[in-house]
Short mmCIF file of C-alpha atoms in Angstrom, two decimals:
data_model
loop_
_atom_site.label_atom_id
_atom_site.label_comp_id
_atom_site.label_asym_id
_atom_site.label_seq_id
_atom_site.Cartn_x
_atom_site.Cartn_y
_atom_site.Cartn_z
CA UNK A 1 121.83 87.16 112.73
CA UNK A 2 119.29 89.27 110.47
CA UNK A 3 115.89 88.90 110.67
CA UNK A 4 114.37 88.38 107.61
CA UNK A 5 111.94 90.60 106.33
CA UNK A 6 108.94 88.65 106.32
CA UNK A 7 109.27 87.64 109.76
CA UNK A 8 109.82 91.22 111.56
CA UNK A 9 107.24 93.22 109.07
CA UNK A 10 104.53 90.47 109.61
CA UNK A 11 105.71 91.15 114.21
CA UNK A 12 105.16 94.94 113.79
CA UNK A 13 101.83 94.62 112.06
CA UNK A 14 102.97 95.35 109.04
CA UNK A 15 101.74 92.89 106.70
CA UNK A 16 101.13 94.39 103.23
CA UNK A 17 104.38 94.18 101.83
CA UNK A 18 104.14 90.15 102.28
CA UNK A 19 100.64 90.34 100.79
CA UNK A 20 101.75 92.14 97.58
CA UNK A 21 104.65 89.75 97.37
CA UNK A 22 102.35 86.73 97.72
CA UNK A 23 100.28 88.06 95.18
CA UNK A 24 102.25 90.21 92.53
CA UNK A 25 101.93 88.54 89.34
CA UNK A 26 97.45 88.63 90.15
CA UNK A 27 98.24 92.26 91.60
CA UNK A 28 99.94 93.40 88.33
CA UNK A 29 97.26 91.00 85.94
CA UNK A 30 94.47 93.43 87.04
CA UNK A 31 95.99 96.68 87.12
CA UNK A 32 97.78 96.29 83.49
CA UNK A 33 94.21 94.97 82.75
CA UNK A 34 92.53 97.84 84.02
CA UNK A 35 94.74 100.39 82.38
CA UNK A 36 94.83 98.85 78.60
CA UNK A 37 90.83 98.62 79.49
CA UNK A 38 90.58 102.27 81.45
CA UNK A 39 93.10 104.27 81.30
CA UNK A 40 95.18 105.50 84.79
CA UNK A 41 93.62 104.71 88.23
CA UNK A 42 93.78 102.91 91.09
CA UNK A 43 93.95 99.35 91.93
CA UNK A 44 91.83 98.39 95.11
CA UNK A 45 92.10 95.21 97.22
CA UNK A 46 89.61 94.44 99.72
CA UNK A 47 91.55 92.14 101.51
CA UNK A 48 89.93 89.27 104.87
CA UNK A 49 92.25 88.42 107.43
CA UNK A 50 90.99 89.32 111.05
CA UNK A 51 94.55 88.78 112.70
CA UNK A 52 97.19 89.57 109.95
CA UNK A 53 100.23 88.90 112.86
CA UNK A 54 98.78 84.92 112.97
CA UNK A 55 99.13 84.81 108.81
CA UNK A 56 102.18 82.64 108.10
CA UNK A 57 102.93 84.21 104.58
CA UNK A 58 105.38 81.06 103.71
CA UNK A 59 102.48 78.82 103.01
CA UNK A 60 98.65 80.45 103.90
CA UNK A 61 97.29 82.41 101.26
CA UNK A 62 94.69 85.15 102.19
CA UNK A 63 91.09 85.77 100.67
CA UNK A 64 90.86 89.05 98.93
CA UNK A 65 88.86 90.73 96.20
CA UNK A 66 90.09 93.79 93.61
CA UNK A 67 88.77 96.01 91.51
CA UNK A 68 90.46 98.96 89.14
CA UNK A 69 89.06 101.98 89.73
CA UNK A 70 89.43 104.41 87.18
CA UNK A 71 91.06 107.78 88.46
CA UNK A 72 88.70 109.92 87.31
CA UNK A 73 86.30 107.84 89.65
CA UNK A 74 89.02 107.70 92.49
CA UNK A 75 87.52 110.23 94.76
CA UNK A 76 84.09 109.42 94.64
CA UNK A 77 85.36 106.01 95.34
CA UNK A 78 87.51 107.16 98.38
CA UNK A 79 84.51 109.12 99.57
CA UNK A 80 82.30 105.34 99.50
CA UNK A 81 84.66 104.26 102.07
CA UNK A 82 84.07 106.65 104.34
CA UNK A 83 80.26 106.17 103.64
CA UNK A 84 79.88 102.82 104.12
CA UNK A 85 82.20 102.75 107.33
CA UNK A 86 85.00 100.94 105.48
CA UNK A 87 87.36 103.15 106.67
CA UNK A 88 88.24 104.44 110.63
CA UNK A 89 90.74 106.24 110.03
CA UNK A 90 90.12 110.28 110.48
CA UNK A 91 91.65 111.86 107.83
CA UNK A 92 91.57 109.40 105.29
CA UNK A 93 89.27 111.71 103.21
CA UNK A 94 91.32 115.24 103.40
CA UNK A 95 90.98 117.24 100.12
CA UNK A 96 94.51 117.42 100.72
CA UNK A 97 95.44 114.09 100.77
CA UNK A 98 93.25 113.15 97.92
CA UNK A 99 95.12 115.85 95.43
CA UNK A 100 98.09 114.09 96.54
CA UNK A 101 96.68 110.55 95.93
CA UNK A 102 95.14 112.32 91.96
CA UNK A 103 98.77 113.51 91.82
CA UNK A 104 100.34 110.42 92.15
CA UNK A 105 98.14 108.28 89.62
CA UNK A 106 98.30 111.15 87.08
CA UNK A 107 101.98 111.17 87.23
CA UNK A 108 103.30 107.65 87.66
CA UNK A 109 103.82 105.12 84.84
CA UNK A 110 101.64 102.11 84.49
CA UNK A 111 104.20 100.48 82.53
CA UNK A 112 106.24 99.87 85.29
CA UNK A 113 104.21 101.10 88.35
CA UNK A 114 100.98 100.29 90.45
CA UNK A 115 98.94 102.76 92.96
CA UNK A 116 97.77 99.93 95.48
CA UNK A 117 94.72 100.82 98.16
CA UNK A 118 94.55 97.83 100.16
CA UNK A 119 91.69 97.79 102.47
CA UNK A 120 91.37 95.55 105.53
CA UNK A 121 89.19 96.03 109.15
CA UNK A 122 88.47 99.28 108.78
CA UNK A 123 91.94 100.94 107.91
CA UNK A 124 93.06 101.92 104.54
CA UNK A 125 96.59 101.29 103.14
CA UNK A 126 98.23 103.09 100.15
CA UNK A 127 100.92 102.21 98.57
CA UNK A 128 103.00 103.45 94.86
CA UNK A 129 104.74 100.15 93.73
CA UNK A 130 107.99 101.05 91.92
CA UNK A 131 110.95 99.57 90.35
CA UNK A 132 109.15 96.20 89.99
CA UNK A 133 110.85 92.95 89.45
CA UNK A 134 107.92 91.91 87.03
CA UNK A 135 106.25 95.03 84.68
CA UNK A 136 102.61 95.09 84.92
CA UNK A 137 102.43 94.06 81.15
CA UNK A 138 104.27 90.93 81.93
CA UNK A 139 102.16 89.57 84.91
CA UNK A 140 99.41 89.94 82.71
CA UNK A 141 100.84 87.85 80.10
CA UNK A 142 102.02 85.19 82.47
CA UNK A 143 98.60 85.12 83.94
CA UNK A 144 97.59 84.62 80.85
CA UNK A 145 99.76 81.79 79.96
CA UNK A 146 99.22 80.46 82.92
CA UNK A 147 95.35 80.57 83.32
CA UNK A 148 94.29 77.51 84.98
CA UNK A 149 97.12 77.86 87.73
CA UNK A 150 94.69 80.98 89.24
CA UNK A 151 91.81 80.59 91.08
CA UNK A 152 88.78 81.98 89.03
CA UNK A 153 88.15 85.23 91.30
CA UNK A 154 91.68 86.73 89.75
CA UNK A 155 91.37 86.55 86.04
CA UNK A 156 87.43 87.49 86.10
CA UNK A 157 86.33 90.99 87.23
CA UNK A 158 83.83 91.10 89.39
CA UNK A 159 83.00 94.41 91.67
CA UNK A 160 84.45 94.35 95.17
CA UNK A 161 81.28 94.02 97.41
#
């Protein structure tokens, strides 16, 4: 028998690919938003779950806040994480890593692709969404067709903290 994804990712504490599932079409509203508005960047989630393994991603949603940054702000806004102890992990801030990161949102396509920090108890997640089901451009306009079936916090932009 397979084991389906969502049960061994969510086992081996790897939980963000059923987080952007659960959440694509709001995931792809904002960062479509936030490029028509801003240009290329970054979209950052500040997700709250304390125990992602307990999180069954069938029925719970999870609390969670985002906010587009644009790129030519990315690395100041990397460097705030560090600042304000948002992120543990050690290297999170190497110069190195960051060209790579500037690399990646100067060069992928917004039409069809996301950069995705997701942030969550102190560690730092980074992901380049690809060869998505649903364009960024059309999550927006279902959001936007679909309005009232969001909760308030997705289709207004507020700042993260």
């Amino acid at each position: 028998m397979n084991t389906k994804d969502c049960v061994w990712q969510g086992l081996l504490g790897y939980w963000q690919n059923l987080f952007i599932h659960q959440n694509m079409l709001a995931l792809g509203y904002r960062a479509w938003h936030g490029y028509i508005s801003q240009g290329r960047g970054l979209l950052a989630c500040r997700v709250a779950i304390a125990h992602p393994h307990t999180v069954d991603w069938s029925v719970e949603t999870v609390p969670f806040s985002m906010q587009f940054i644009a790129q030519a702000a990315v690395p100041e806004f990397l460097r705030s994480l560090a600042a304000e102890g948002r992120s543990i992990q050690p290297d999170f801030l190497d110069e190195a890593a960051i060209a790579r990161l500037m690399e990646a949102i100067a060069q992928h396509d917004p039409t069809q692709s996301i950069v995705l920090l997701i942030e969550n108890n102190g560690t730092v997640d980074i992901n380049l969404l690809q060869h998505l089901a649903i364009s960024p451009a059309d999550c927006h306009r279902q959001v936007e067709q679909r309005r009232a079936e969001f909760p308030p916090h997705i289709t207004a932009f507020y700042s993260m903290d």
